[in-house]
PDB file of C-alpha atoms in Angstrom:
ATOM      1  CA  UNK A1347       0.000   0.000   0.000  1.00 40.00           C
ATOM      2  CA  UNK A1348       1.436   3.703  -0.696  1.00 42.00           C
ATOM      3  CA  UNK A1349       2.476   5.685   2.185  1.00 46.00           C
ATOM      4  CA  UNK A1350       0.581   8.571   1.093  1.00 50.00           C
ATOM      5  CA  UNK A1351      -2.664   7.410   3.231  1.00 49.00           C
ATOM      6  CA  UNK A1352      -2.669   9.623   6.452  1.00 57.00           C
ATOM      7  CA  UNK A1353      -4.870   7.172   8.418  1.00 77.00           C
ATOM      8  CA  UNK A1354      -5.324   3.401   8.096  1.00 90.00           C
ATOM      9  CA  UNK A1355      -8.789   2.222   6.480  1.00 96.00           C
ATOM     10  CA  UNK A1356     -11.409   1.246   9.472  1.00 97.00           C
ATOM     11  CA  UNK A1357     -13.409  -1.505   9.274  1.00 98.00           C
ATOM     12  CA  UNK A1358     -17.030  -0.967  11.733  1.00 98.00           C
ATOM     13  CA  UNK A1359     -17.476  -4.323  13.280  1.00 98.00           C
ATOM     14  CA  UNK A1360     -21.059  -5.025  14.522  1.00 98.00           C
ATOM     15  CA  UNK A1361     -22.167  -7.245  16.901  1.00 98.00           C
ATOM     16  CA  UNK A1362     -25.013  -9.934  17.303  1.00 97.00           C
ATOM     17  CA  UNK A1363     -27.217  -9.221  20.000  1.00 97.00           C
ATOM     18  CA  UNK A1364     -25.103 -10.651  22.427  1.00 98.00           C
ATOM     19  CA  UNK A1365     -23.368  -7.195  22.397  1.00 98.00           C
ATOM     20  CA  UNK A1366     -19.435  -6.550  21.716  1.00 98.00           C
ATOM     21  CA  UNK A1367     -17.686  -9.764  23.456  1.00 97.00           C
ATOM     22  CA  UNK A1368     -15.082 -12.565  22.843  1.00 97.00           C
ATOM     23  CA  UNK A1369     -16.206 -12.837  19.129  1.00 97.00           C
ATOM     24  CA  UNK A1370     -15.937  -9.294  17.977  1.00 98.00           C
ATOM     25  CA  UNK A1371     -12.754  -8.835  20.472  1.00 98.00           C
ATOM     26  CA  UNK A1372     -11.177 -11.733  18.243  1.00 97.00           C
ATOM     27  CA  UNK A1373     -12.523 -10.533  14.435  1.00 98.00           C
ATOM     28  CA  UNK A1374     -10.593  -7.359  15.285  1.00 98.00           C
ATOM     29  CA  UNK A1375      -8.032  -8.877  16.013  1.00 98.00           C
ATOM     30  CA  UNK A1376      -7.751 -10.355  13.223  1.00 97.00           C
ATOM     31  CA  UNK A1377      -8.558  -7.753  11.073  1.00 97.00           C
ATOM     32  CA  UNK A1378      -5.762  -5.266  12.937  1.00 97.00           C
ATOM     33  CA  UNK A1379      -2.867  -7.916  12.539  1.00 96.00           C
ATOM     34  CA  UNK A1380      -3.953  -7.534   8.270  1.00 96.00           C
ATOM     35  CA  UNK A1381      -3.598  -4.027   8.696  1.00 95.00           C
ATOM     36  CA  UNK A1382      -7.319  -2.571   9.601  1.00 96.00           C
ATOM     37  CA  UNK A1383      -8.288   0.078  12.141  1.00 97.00           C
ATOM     38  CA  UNK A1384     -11.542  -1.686  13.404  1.00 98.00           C
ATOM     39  CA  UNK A1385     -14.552   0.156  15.844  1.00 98.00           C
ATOM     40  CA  UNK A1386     -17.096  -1.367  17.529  1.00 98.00           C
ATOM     41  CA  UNK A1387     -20.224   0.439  18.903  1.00 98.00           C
ATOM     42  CA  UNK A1388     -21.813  -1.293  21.925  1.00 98.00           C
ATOM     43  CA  UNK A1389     -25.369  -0.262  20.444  1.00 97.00           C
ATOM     44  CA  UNK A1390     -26.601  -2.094  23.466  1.00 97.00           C
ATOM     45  CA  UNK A1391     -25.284   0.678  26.062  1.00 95.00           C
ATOM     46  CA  UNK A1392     -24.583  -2.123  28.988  1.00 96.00           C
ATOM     47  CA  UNK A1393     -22.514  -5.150  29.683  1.00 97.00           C
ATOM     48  CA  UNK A1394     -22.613  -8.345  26.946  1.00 97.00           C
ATOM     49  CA  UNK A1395     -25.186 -10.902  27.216  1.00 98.00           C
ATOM     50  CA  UNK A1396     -24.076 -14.428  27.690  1.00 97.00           C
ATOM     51  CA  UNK A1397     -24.510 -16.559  24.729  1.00 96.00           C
ATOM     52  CA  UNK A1398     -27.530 -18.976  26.764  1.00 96.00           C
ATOM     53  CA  UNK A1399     -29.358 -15.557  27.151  1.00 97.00           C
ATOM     54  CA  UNK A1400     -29.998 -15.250  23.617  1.00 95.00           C
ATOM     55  CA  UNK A1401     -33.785 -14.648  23.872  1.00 96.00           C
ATOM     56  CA  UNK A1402     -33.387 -12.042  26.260  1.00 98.00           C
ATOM     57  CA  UNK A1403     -30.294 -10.696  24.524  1.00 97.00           C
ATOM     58  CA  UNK A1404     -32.886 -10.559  21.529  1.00 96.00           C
ATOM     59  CA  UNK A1405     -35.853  -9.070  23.348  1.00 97.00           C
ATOM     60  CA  UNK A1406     -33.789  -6.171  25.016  1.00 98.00           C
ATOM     61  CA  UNK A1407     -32.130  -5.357  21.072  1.00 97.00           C
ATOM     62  CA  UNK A1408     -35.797  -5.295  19.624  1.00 96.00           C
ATOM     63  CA  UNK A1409     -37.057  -3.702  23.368  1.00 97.00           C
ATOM     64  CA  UNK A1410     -34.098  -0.980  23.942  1.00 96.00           C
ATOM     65  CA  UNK A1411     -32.944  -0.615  20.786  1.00 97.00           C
ATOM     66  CA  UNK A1412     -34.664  -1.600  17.362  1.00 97.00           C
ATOM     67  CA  UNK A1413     -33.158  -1.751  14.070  1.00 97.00           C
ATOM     68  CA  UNK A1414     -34.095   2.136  13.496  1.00 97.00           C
ATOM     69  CA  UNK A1415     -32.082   3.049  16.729  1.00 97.00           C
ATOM     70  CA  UNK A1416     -29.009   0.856  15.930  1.00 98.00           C
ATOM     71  CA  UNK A1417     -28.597   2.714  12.683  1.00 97.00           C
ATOM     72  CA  UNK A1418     -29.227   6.055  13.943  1.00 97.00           C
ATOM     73  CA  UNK A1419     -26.539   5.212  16.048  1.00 97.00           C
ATOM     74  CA  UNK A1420     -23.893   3.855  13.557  1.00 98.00           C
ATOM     75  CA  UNK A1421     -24.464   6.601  10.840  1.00 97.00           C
ATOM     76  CA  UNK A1422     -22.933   9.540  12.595  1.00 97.00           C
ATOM     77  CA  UNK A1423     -19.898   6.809  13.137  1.00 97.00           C
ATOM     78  CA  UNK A1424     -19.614   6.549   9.675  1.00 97.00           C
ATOM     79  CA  UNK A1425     -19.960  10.557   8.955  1.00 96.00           C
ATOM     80  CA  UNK A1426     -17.270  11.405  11.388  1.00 96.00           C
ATOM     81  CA  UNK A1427     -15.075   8.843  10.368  1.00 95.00           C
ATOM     82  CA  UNK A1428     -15.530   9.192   6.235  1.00 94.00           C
ATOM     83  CA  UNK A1429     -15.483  13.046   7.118  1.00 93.00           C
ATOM     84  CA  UNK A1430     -11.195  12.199   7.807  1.00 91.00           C
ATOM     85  CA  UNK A1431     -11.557  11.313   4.810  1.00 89.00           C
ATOM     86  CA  UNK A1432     -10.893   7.425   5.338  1.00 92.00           C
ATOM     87  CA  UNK A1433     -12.257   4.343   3.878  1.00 96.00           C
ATOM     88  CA  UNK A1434     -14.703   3.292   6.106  1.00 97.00           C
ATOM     89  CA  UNK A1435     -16.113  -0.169   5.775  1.00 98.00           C
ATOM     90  CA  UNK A1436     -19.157  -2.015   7.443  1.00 98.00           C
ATOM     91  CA  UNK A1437     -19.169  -5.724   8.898  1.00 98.00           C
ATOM     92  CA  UNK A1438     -21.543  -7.771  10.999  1.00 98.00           C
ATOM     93  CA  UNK A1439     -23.202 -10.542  12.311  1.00 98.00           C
ATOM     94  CA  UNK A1440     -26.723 -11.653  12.978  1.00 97.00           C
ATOM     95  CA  UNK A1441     -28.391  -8.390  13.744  1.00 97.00           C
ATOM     96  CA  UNK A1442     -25.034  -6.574  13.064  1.00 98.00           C
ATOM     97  CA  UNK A1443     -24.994  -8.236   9.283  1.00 98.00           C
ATOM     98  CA  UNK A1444     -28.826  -6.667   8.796  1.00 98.00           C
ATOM     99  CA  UNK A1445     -27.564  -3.124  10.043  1.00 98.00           C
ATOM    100  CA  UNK A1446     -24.375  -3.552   8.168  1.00 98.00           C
ATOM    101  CA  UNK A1447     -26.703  -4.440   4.662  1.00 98.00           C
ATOM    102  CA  UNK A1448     -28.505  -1.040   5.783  1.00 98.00           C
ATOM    103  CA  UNK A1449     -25.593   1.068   5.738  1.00 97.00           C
ATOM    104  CA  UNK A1450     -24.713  -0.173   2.392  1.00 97.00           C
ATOM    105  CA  UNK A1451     -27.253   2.452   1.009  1.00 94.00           C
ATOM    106  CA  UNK A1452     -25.160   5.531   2.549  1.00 92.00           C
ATOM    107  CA  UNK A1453     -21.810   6.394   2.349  1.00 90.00           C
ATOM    108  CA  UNK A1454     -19.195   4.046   2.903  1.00 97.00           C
ATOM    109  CA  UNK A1455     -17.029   1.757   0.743  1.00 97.00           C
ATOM    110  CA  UNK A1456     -18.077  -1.782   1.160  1.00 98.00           C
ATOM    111  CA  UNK A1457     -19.892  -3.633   3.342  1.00 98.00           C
ATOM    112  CA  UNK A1458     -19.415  -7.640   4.976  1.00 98.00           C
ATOM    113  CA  UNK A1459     -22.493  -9.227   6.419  1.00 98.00           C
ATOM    114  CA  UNK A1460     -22.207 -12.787   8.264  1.00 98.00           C
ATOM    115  CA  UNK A1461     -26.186 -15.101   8.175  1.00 97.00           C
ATOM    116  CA  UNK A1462     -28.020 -11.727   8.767  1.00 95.00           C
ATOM    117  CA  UNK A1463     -31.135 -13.399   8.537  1.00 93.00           C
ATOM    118  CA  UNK A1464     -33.160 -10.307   9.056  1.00 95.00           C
ATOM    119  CA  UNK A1465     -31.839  -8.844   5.985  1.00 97.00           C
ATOM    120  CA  UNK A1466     -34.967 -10.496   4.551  1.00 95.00           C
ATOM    121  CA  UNK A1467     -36.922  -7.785   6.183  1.00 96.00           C
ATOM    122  CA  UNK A1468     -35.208  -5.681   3.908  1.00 96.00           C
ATOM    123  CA  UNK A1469     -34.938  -6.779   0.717  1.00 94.00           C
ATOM    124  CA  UNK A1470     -35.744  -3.740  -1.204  1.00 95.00           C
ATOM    125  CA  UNK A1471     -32.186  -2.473  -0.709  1.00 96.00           C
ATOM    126  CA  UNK A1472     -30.223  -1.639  -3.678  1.00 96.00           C
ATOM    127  CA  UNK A1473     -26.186  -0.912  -2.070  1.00 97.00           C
ATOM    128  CA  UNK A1474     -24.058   1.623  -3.075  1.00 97.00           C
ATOM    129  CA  UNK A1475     -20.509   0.250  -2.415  1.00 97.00           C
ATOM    130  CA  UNK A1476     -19.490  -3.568  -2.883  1.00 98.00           C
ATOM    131  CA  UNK A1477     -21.406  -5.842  -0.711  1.00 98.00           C
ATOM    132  CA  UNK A1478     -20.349  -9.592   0.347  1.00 98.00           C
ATOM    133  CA  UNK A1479     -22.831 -11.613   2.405  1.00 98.00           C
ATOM    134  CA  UNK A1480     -22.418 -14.860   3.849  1.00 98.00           C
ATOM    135  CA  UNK A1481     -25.440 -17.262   4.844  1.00 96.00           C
ATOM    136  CA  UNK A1482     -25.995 -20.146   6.504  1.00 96.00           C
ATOM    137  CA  UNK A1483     -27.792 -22.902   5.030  1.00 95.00           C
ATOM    138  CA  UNK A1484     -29.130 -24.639   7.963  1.00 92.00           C
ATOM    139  CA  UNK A1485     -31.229 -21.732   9.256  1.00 90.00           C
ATOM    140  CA  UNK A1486     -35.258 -20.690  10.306  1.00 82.00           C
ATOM    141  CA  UNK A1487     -36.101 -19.332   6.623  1.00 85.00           C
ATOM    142  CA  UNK A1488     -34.901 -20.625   3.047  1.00 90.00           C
ATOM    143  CA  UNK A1489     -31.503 -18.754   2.538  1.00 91.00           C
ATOM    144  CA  UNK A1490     -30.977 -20.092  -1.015  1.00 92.00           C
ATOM    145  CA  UNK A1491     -34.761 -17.809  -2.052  1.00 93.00           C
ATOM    146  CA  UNK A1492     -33.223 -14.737  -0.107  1.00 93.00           C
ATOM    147  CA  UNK A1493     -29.527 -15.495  -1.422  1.00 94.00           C
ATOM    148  CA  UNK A1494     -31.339 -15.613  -5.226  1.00 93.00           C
ATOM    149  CA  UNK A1495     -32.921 -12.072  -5.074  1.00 93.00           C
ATOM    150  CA  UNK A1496     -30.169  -9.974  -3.628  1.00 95.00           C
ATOM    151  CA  UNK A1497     -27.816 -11.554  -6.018  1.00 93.00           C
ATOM    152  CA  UNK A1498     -30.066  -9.932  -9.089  1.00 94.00           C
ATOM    153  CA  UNK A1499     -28.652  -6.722  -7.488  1.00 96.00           C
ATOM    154  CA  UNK A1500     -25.440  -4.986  -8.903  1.00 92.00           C
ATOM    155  CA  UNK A1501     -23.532  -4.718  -6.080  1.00 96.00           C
ATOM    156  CA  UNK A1502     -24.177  -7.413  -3.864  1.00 97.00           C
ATOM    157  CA  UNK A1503     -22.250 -10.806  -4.038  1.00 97.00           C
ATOM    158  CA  UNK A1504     -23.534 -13.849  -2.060  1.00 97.00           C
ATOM    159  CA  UNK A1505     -22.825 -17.090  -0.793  1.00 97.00           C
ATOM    160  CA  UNK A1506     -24.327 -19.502   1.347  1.00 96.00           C
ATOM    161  CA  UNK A1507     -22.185 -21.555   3.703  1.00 96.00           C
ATOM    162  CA  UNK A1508     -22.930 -25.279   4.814  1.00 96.00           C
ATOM    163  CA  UNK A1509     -23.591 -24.475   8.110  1.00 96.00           C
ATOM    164  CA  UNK A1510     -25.714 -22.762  11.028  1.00 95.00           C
ATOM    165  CA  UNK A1511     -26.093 -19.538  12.139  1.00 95.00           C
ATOM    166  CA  UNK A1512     -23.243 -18.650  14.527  1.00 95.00           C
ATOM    167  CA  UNK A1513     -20.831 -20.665  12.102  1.00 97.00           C
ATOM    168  CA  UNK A1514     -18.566 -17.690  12.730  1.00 98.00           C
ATOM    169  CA  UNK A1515     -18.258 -17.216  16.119  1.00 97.00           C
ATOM    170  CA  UNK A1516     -15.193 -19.555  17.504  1.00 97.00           C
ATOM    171  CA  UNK A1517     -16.761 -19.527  21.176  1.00 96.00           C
ATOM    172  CA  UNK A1518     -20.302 -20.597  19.791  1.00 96.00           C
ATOM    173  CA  UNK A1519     -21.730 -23.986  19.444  1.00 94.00           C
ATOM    174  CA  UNK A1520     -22.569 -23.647  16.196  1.00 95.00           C
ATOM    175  CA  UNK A1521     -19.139 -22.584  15.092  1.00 97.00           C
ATOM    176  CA  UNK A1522     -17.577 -23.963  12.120  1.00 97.00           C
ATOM    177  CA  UNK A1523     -13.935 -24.219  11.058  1.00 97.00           C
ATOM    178  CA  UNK A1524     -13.957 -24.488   8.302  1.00 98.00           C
ATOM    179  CA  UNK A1525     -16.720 -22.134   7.273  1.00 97.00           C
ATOM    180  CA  UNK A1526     -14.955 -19.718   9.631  1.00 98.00           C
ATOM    181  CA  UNK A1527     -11.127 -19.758   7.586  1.00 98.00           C
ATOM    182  CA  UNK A1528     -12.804 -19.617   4.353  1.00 98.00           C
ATOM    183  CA  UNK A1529     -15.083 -16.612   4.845  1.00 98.00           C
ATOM    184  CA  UNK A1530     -12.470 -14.920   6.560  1.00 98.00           C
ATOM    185  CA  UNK A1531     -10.155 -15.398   3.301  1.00 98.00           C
ATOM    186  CA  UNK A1532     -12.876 -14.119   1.238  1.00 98.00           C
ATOM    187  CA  UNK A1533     -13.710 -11.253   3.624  1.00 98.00           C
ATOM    188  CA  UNK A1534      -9.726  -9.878   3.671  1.00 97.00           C
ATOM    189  CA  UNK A1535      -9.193 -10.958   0.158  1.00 97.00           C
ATOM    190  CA  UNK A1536     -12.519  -8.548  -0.558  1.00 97.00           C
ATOM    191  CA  UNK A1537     -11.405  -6.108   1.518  1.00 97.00           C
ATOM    192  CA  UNK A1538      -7.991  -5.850   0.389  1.00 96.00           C
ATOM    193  CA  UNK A1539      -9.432  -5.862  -3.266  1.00 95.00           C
ATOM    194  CA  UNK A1540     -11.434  -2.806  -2.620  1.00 95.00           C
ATOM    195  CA  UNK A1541      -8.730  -0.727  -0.611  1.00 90.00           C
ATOM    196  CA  UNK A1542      -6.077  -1.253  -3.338  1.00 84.00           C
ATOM    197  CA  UNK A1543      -8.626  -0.185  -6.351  1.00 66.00           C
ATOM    198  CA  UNK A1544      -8.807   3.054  -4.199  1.00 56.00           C
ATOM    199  CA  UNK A1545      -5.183   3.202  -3.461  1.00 51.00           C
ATOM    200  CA  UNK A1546      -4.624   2.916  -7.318  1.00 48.00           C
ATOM    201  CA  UNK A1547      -7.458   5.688  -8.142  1.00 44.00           C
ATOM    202  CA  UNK A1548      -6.318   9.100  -9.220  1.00 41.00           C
TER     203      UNK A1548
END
């Protein structure tokens, strides 16, 4: 990458409803050691939930929070940051993957979204930067009818994954290795695709 760049590009991490815990603590890792900034908003405003709390984890997102309220939170994120004039990207999981998909319509430079199963909620979303989401095929709605409408879209790429929702999430039951390595290649291979088009722009 040139040297020119004044800050490093950020990737906006958002978390299930479990809040920002072991799993997001780890994907930034991850990300940081490939050469990402990385933020993660606790849109949840107290401590994580444990993962066998999920249904109250879930009733206190849709309670406290909503899906409106998370993204009114993340978009002034994204202003401020994009305003330092920085590539700012957008990835999440569960819920975060839905709010992630919704932030693909404003202005940031490519979004990640891991078995956001409530991006079905929202299918009338047409993104504005590169978008890569991952689903899981052992889940409570048909992915493969979801996965074969947002693909008619121009810039949204999908795959679905052998495996159940969570598949990401090395501290999760559900967790899958394998699932796990390759959509991380895919996610830094994308992500690294997209910074060094911009590094190359005039």
């Amino acid at each position: 990458m040139s040297g020119t760049r004044r800050e490093r590009s950020l990737v906006i991490a958002l978390h299930e409803i479990y809040g920002v815990n072991d799993h997001i603590e780890s994907f930034n890792e991850t990300l940081k050691k490939e050469g990402f900034d990385t933020l993660s908003p606790n849109l949840l405003g107290r401590d994580s939930f444990a993962y066998g709390q999920a249904e109250e984890a879930y009733a206190y997102f849709m309670r406290e929070i909503g899906f409106d309220g998370a993204l009114e939170a993340i978009k002034p994120i994204i202003a401020e940051n994009k305003a330092k004039d920085r590539r700012v990207y957008v990835a999440g999981f569960s819920i975060g993957a839905t709010l992630a998909w919704r932030c693909s319509e404003y202005e940031v430079d490519g979004v990640l979204g891991y078995y956001g199963s409530r991006i079905r909620s929202y299918p009338e979303i047409e993104p504005s930067c590169p978008t890569l989401l991952f689903f899981a095929s052992k889940e409570s709605f048909v992915a493969a009818e979801l996965a074969g409408r947002l693909k008619k879209k121009r810039n949204a790429a999908v795959e679905i994954l052998n495996a159940g929702h969570g598949f990401m999430n090395p501290f999760y039951p559900a967790y899958d290795s394998a699932a796990h390595r390759y959509c991380m290649d895919r996610s830094l291979e994308f992500l690294k695709r997209l910074d060094g088009l911009r590094e190359e722009a005039p």
